[in-house]
């Protein structure tokens, strides 16, 4: 009998592992310097005490996708567990001269441009393996960009959940209403990832869209 009980227990454990619900994989996308990594750092610091990566005023600081698994977010009496993927900034063209303008030498600038280009390719590939996207837009910039339109169109074609984040509302020139008017078909939340403004509302929307 002991052997039978042990067999049943092992089988039950295997069955649970096979059908265990996986964490939703959520990618943070957007153009360079929109605040993607700042938002990823805010999420991780709030819920894990950790950080995703460094940030910089220089575009394309993040040049490889970074993943953090099992981030549990608690809001409104419930919780969700997500795998957060912070992706490199999407751009249609990356010119090494832009890095030289920031004081880098030509060799370093070309290396960064090459890595940033590879990062864009990696970010696009990640779209094949996601369950949803957080699209971060700079609320001080024009939202009608090829990057934003392409990501939104891709998500709509895949019927994947999308949450638009109008970031940098701590700046006087921010106009989140312009983003809302540009893409009224999708939910949007206005935040300052840097200062944490309206971050609780962001977590509520996150749970609503991806929970």
PDB file of C-alpha atoms in Angstrom:
ATOM      1  CA  UNK A   1       0.000   0.000   0.000  1.00  0.00           C
ATOM      2  CA  UNK A   2       2.873   2.342   0.796  1.00  0.00           C
ATOM      3  CA  UNK A   3       4.213   1.994  -2.736  1.00  0.00           C
ATOM      4  CA  UNK A   4       0.796   2.758  -4.209  1.00  0.00           C
ATOM      5  CA  UNK A   5       0.349   5.870  -2.051  1.00  0.00           C
ATOM      6  CA  UNK A   6       3.798   7.086  -3.024  1.00  0.00           C
ATOM      7  CA  UNK A   7       3.042   6.502  -6.697  1.00  0.00           C
ATOM      8  CA  UNK A   8      -0.233   8.434  -6.425  1.00  0.00           C
ATOM      9  CA  UNK A   9       1.498  11.331  -4.664  1.00  0.00           C
ATOM     10  CA  UNK A  10       4.257  11.517  -7.274  1.00  0.00           C
ATOM     11  CA  UNK A  11       1.710  11.385 -10.071  1.00  0.00           C
ATOM     12  CA  UNK A  12      -0.321  14.165  -8.444  1.00  0.00           C
ATOM     13  CA  UNK A  13       2.788  16.358  -8.083  1.00  0.00           C
ATOM     14  CA  UNK A  14       3.688  15.843 -11.742  1.00  0.00           C
ATOM     15  CA  UNK A  15       0.107  16.592 -12.799  1.00  0.00           C
ATOM     16  CA  UNK A  16       0.104  19.858 -10.848  1.00  0.00           C
ATOM     17  CA  UNK A  17       3.389  20.958 -12.420  1.00  0.00           C
ATOM     18  CA  UNK A  18       2.121  20.135 -15.899  1.00  0.00           C
ATOM     19  CA  UNK A  19      -1.014  22.218 -15.495  1.00  0.00           C
ATOM     20  CA  UNK A  20       0.306  24.942 -13.223  1.00  0.00           C
ATOM     21  CA  UNK A  21      -0.739  28.368 -14.493  1.00  0.00           C
ATOM     22  CA  UNK A  22       2.223  30.254 -15.880  1.00  0.00           C
ATOM     23  CA  UNK A  23       2.848  33.889 -15.042  1.00  0.00           C
ATOM     24  CA  UNK A  24       1.675  36.257 -17.741  1.00  0.00           C
ATOM     25  CA  UNK A  25       4.636  37.599 -19.718  1.00  0.00           C
ATOM     26  CA  UNK A  26       4.270  41.370 -19.986  1.00  0.00           C
ATOM     27  CA  UNK A  27       6.639  43.426 -22.127  1.00  0.00           C
ATOM     28  CA  UNK A  28       7.401  47.082 -21.457  1.00  0.00           C
ATOM     29  CA  UNK A  29       7.758  48.795 -24.847  1.00  0.00           C
ATOM     30  CA  UNK A  30       8.171  52.268 -26.208  1.00  0.00           C
ATOM     31  CA  UNK A  31      10.612  54.661 -27.868  1.00  0.00           C
ATOM     32  CA  UNK A  32      14.009  55.516 -26.349  1.00  0.00           C
ATOM     33  CA  UNK A  33      13.923  57.689 -23.212  1.00  0.00           C
ATOM     34  CA  UNK A  34      10.178  57.301 -22.686  1.00  0.00           C
ATOM     35  CA  UNK A  35      10.883  55.937 -19.199  1.00  0.00           C
ATOM     36  CA  UNK A  36      10.532  52.177 -19.727  1.00  0.00           C
ATOM     37  CA  UNK A  37      13.364  51.132 -17.416  1.00  0.00           C
ATOM     38  CA  UNK A  38      12.374  53.802 -14.895  1.00  0.00           C
ATOM     39  CA  UNK A  39       8.920  52.195 -14.798  1.00  0.00           C
ATOM     40  CA  UNK A  40      10.395  48.685 -14.589  1.00  0.00           C
ATOM     41  CA  UNK A  41      12.577  49.836 -11.687  1.00  0.00           C
ATOM     42  CA  UNK A  42       9.559  51.397  -9.974  1.00  0.00           C
ATOM     43  CA  UNK A  43       7.585  48.138 -10.246  1.00  0.00           C
ATOM     44  CA  UNK A  44      10.427  46.000  -8.935  1.00  0.00           C
ATOM     45  CA  UNK A  45      11.343  48.348  -6.097  1.00  0.00           C
ATOM     46  CA  UNK A  46       7.725  48.562  -4.980  1.00  0.00           C
ATOM     47  CA  UNK A  47       7.168  44.798  -5.009  1.00  0.00           C
ATOM     48  CA  UNK A  48      10.577  43.109  -4.707  1.00  0.00           C
ATOM     49  CA  UNK A  49      12.905  45.780  -3.316  1.00  0.00           C
ATOM     50  CA  UNK A  50      15.141  45.259  -6.342  1.00  0.00           C
ATOM     51  CA  UNK A  51      15.745  47.107  -9.632  1.00  0.00           C
ATOM     52  CA  UNK A  52      15.776  46.126 -13.292  1.00  0.00           C
ATOM     53  CA  UNK A  53      18.681  48.219 -14.596  1.00  0.00           C
ATOM     54  CA  UNK A  54      20.383  51.563 -14.963  1.00  0.00           C
ATOM     55  CA  UNK A  55      18.854  54.611 -16.635  1.00  0.00           C
ATOM     56  CA  UNK A  56      20.441  57.514 -18.506  1.00  0.00           C
ATOM     57  CA  UNK A  57      19.500  60.690 -20.334  1.00  0.00           C
ATOM     58  CA  UNK A  58      21.356  59.218 -23.319  1.00  0.00           C
ATOM     59  CA  UNK A  59      19.060  57.246 -25.617  1.00  0.00           C
ATOM     60  CA  UNK A  60      19.398  53.465 -25.860  1.00  0.00           C
ATOM     61  CA  UNK A  61      20.849  52.910 -22.399  1.00  0.00           C
ATOM     62  CA  UNK A  62      18.946  49.611 -22.414  1.00  0.00           C
ATOM     63  CA  UNK A  63      20.246  47.596 -25.366  1.00  0.00           C
ATOM     64  CA  UNK A  64      19.245  44.062 -24.327  1.00  0.00           C
ATOM     65  CA  UNK A  65      15.901  42.790 -23.086  1.00  0.00           C
ATOM     66  CA  UNK A  66      15.855  42.057 -19.353  1.00  0.00           C
ATOM     67  CA  UNK A  67      13.377  39.703 -17.705  1.00  0.00           C
ATOM     68  CA  UNK A  68      12.294  39.397 -14.099  1.00  0.00           C
ATOM     69  CA  UNK A  69      10.079  36.425 -13.299  1.00  0.00           C
ATOM     70  CA  UNK A  70       7.358  36.063 -10.710  1.00  0.00           C
ATOM     71  CA  UNK A  71       6.765  39.688  -9.731  1.00  0.00           C
ATOM     72  CA  UNK A  72       3.689  39.635  -7.485  1.00  0.00           C
ATOM     73  CA  UNK A  73       1.615  42.803  -7.420  1.00  0.00           C
ATOM     74  CA  UNK A  74      -1.110  43.247  -4.816  1.00  0.00           C
ATOM     75  CA  UNK A  75      -3.929  45.701  -5.362  1.00  0.00           C
ATOM     76  CA  UNK A  76      -7.565  45.999  -4.299  1.00  0.00           C
ATOM     77  CA  UNK A  77      -7.383  42.880  -2.156  1.00  0.00           C
ATOM     78  CA  UNK A  78      -6.124  40.626  -4.947  1.00  0.00           C
ATOM     79  CA  UNK A  79      -2.745  39.785  -6.426  1.00  0.00           C
ATOM     80  CA  UNK A  80      -1.252  38.915  -9.804  1.00  0.00           C
ATOM     81  CA  UNK A  81       2.113  37.382 -10.653  1.00  0.00           C
ATOM     82  CA  UNK A  82       3.824  38.603 -13.804  1.00  0.00           C
ATOM     83  CA  UNK A  83       7.044  38.074 -15.684  1.00  0.00           C
ATOM     84  CA  UNK A  84       8.207  41.597 -16.540  1.00  0.00           C
ATOM     85  CA  UNK A  85      10.325  42.097 -19.676  1.00  0.00           C
ATOM     86  CA  UNK A  86      12.020  45.475 -20.027  1.00  0.00           C
ATOM     87  CA  UNK A  87      12.843  45.921 -23.708  1.00  0.00           C
ATOM     88  CA  UNK A  88      15.271  48.223 -25.544  1.00  0.00           C
ATOM     89  CA  UNK A  89      13.856  51.422 -26.983  1.00  0.00           C
ATOM     90  CA  UNK A  90      12.277  50.927 -30.386  1.00  0.00           C
ATOM     91  CA  UNK A  91      13.468  53.164 -33.195  1.00  0.00           C
ATOM     92  CA  UNK A  92      13.241  53.143 -36.976  1.00  0.00           C
ATOM     93  CA  UNK A  93      16.797  54.451 -37.361  1.00  0.00           C
ATOM     94  CA  UNK A  94      19.823  54.449 -35.066  1.00  0.00           C
ATOM     95  CA  UNK A  95      22.679  56.735 -36.100  1.00  0.00           C
ATOM     96  CA  UNK A  96      26.033  56.461 -34.332  1.00  0.00           C
ATOM     97  CA  UNK A  97      26.483  60.212 -34.736  1.00  0.00           C
ATOM     98  CA  UNK A  98      23.804  60.701 -32.071  1.00  0.00           C
ATOM     99  CA  UNK A  99      26.111  59.033 -29.545  1.00  0.00           C
ATOM    100  CA  UNK A 100      29.064  61.135 -30.676  1.00  0.00           C
ATOM    101  CA  UNK A 101      26.998  64.226 -29.936  1.00  0.00           C
ATOM    102  CA  UNK A 102      26.876  62.985 -26.336  1.00  0.00           C
ATOM    103  CA  UNK A 103      30.668  63.060 -26.118  1.00  0.00           C
ATOM    104  CA  UNK A 104      31.497  59.454 -27.027  1.00  0.00           C
ATOM    105  CA  UNK A 105      34.321  58.666 -29.425  1.00  0.00           C
ATOM    106  CA  UNK A 106      33.573  57.168 -32.833  1.00  0.00           C
ATOM    107  CA  UNK A 107      34.435  53.569 -31.914  1.00  0.00           C
ATOM    108  CA  UNK A 108      32.245  53.613 -28.811  1.00  0.00           C
ATOM    109  CA  UNK A 109      29.441  55.333 -30.702  1.00  0.00           C
ATOM    110  CA  UNK A 110      29.458  52.728 -33.456  1.00  0.00           C
ATOM    111  CA  UNK A 111      29.504  49.911 -30.880  1.00  0.00           C
ATOM    112  CA  UNK A 112      26.534  51.385 -29.073  1.00  0.00           C
ATOM    113  CA  UNK A 113      24.634  51.928 -32.301  1.00  0.00           C
ATOM    114  CA  UNK A 114      25.233  48.297 -33.308  1.00  0.00           C
ATOM    115  CA  UNK A 115      24.084  47.028 -29.891  1.00  0.00           C
ATOM    116  CA  UNK A 116      21.030  49.291 -29.966  1.00  0.00           C
ATOM    117  CA  UNK A 117      20.078  47.996 -33.419  1.00  0.00           C
ATOM    118  CA  UNK A 118      20.414  44.412 -32.203  1.00  0.00           C
ATOM    119  CA  UNK A 119      18.289  45.375 -29.200  1.00  0.00           C
ATOM    120  CA  UNK A 120      15.474  46.615 -31.434  1.00  0.00           C
ATOM    121  CA  UNK A 121      15.505  43.301 -33.304  1.00  0.00           C
ATOM    122  CA  UNK A 122      15.400  41.405 -30.008  1.00  0.00           C
ATOM    123  CA  UNK A 123      12.490  43.523 -28.745  1.00  0.00           C
ATOM    124  CA  UNK A 124      10.496  42.821 -31.908  1.00  0.00           C
ATOM    125  CA  UNK A 125      11.142  39.072 -31.553  1.00  0.00           C
ATOM    126  CA  UNK A 126       9.874  39.167 -27.976  1.00  0.00           C
ATOM    127  CA  UNK A 127       6.443  40.185 -29.288  1.00  0.00           C
ATOM    128  CA  UNK A 128       6.011  36.555 -30.384  1.00  0.00           C
ATOM    129  CA  UNK A 129       6.196  35.347 -26.764  1.00  0.00           C
ATOM    130  CA  UNK A 130       4.217  37.897 -24.770  1.00  0.00           C
ATOM    131  CA  UNK A 131       0.781  37.837 -23.181  1.00  0.00           C
ATOM    132  CA  UNK A 132       0.437  41.608 -23.124  1.00  0.00           C
ATOM    133  CA  UNK A 133       2.241  44.918 -23.516  1.00  0.00           C
ATOM    134  CA  UNK A 134       2.704  48.057 -21.470  1.00  0.00           C
ATOM    135  CA  UNK A 135       3.369  50.785 -24.034  1.00  0.00           C
ATOM    136  CA  UNK A 136       5.174  53.708 -22.415  1.00  0.00           C
ATOM    137  CA  UNK A 137       4.883  57.083 -24.096  1.00  0.00           C
ATOM    138  CA  UNK A 138       6.509  60.355 -23.141  1.00  0.00           C
ATOM    139  CA  UNK A 139       3.593  62.676 -22.360  1.00  0.00           C
ATOM    140  CA  UNK A 140       5.680  65.665 -23.490  1.00  0.00           C
ATOM    141  CA  UNK A 141       6.127  64.248 -27.002  1.00  0.00           C
ATOM    142  CA  UNK A 142       3.884  63.788 -30.050  1.00  0.00           C
ATOM    143  CA  UNK A 143       2.284  60.309 -29.689  1.00  0.00           C
ATOM    144  CA  UNK A 144       1.774  59.854 -33.422  1.00  0.00           C
ATOM    145  CA  UNK A 145       5.075  58.074 -34.105  1.00  0.00           C
ATOM    146  CA  UNK A 146       5.790  55.055 -36.272  1.00  0.00           C
ATOM    147  CA  UNK A 147       6.949  53.134 -33.199  1.00  0.00           C
ATOM    148  CA  UNK A 148       3.747  53.716 -31.240  1.00  0.00           C
ATOM    149  CA  UNK A 149       1.457  53.027 -34.184  1.00  0.00           C
ATOM    150  CA  UNK A 150       3.389  49.856 -35.095  1.00  0.00           C
ATOM    151  CA  UNK A 151       3.320  48.396 -31.574  1.00  0.00           C
ATOM    152  CA  UNK A 152      -0.385  49.163 -31.165  1.00  0.00           C
ATOM    153  CA  UNK A 153      -1.200  47.680 -34.572  1.00  0.00           C
ATOM    154  CA  UNK A 154       0.797  44.560 -33.731  1.00  0.00           C
ATOM    155  CA  UNK A 155      -1.046  44.069 -30.431  1.00  0.00           C
ATOM    156  CA  UNK A 156      -4.422  44.633 -32.071  1.00  0.00           C
ATOM    157  CA  UNK A 157      -3.611  42.042 -34.755  1.00  0.00           C
ATOM    158  CA  UNK A 158      -2.712  39.519 -32.035  1.00  0.00           C
ATOM    159  CA  UNK A 159      -5.688  40.411 -29.817  1.00  0.00           C
ATOM    160  CA  UNK A 160      -3.303  40.844 -26.899  1.00  0.00           C
ATOM    161  CA  UNK A 161      -4.063  43.124 -23.941  1.00  0.00           C
ATOM    162  CA  UNK A 162      -2.436  46.540 -24.150  1.00  0.00           C
ATOM    163  CA  UNK A 163      -2.081  49.235 -21.517  1.00  0.00           C
ATOM    164  CA  UNK A 164      -0.813  52.637 -22.577  1.00  0.00           C
ATOM    165  CA  UNK A 165       1.180  54.585 -19.996  1.00  0.00           C
ATOM    166  CA  UNK A 166       1.481  58.348 -20.416  1.00  0.00           C
ATOM    167  CA  UNK A 167       4.700  58.928 -18.503  1.00  0.00           C
ATOM    168  CA  UNK A 168       6.467  62.045 -17.214  1.00  0.00           C
ATOM    169  CA  UNK A 169       3.331  63.870 -16.073  1.00  0.00           C
ATOM    170  CA  UNK A 170       5.493  65.539 -13.438  1.00  0.00           C
ATOM    171  CA  UNK A 171       6.789  67.814 -16.220  1.00  0.00           C
ATOM    172  CA  UNK A 172       4.930  71.053 -16.863  1.00  0.00           C
ATOM    173  CA  UNK A 173       4.723  70.481 -20.620  1.00  0.00           C
ATOM    174  CA  UNK A 174       3.157  67.030 -20.284  1.00  0.00           C
ATOM    175  CA  UNK A 175      -0.132  66.505 -22.106  1.00  0.00           C
ATOM    176  CA  UNK A 176      -1.484  63.006 -21.401  1.00  0.00           C
ATOM    177  CA  UNK A 177      -4.834  63.972 -22.904  1.00  0.00           C
ATOM    178  CA  UNK A 178      -3.124  64.171 -26.308  1.00  0.00           C
ATOM    179  CA  UNK A 179      -2.142  60.506 -25.984  1.00  0.00           C
ATOM    180  CA  UNK A 180      -5.641  59.539 -24.843  1.00  0.00           C
ATOM    181  CA  UNK A 181      -7.182  61.347 -27.809  1.00  0.00           C
ATOM    182  CA  UNK A 182      -4.699  59.711 -30.195  1.00  0.00           C
ATOM    183  CA  UNK A 183      -5.516  56.145 -29.122  1.00  0.00           C
ATOM    184  CA  UNK A 184      -8.998  56.225 -27.536  1.00  0.00           C
ATOM    185  CA  UNK A 185      -9.592  52.533 -28.224  1.00  0.00           C
ATOM    186  CA  UNK A 186      -7.122  51.465 -25.514  1.00  0.00           C
ATOM    187  CA  UNK A 187      -6.978  52.039 -21.753  1.00  0.00           C
ATOM    188  CA  UNK A 188      -4.447  54.611 -20.601  1.00  0.00           C
ATOM    189  CA  UNK A 189      -3.085  55.701 -17.263  1.00  0.00           C
ATOM    190  CA  UNK A 190      -1.079  58.865 -16.599  1.00  0.00           C
ATOM    191  CA  UNK A 191       1.893  58.524 -14.259  1.00  0.00           C
ATOM    192  CA  UNK A 192       5.303  59.764 -13.284  1.00  0.00           C
ATOM    193  CA  UNK A 193       7.420  56.617 -13.012  1.00  0.00           C
ATOM    194  CA  UNK A 194      10.248  58.738 -11.611  1.00  0.00           C
ATOM    195  CA  UNK A 195       8.252  60.335  -8.795  1.00  0.00           C
ATOM    196  CA  UNK A 196       5.645  57.604  -8.339  1.00  0.00           C
ATOM    197  CA  UNK A 197       2.731  59.894  -9.109  1.00  0.00           C
ATOM    198  CA  UNK A 198      -0.521  57.980  -9.737  1.00  0.00           C
ATOM    199  CA  UNK A 199       1.354  54.673  -9.462  1.00  0.00           C
ATOM    200  CA  UNK A 200      -1.424  53.002  -7.449  1.00  0.00           C
ATOM    201  CA  UNK A 201      -3.862  53.644 -10.290  1.00  0.00           C
ATOM    202  CA  UNK A 202      -1.324  52.109 -12.656  1.00  0.00           C
ATOM    203  CA  UNK A 203      -1.188  48.921 -10.556  1.00  0.00           C
ATOM    204  CA  UNK A 204      -4.976  48.738 -10.531  1.00  0.00           C
ATOM    205  CA  UNK A 205      -5.077  49.002 -14.320  1.00  0.00           C
ATOM    206  CA  UNK A 206      -2.267  46.444 -14.577  1.00  0.00           C
ATOM    207  CA  UNK A 207      -4.282  43.920 -12.573  1.00  0.00           C
ATOM    208  CA  UNK A 208      -7.413  44.678 -14.562  1.00  0.00           C
ATOM    209  CA  UNK A 209      -5.744  44.167 -17.934  1.00  0.00           C
ATOM    210  CA  UNK A 210      -3.350  41.298 -17.201  1.00  0.00           C
ATOM    211  CA  UNK A 211      -4.748  39.584 -14.119  1.00  0.00           C
TER     212      UNK A 211
END
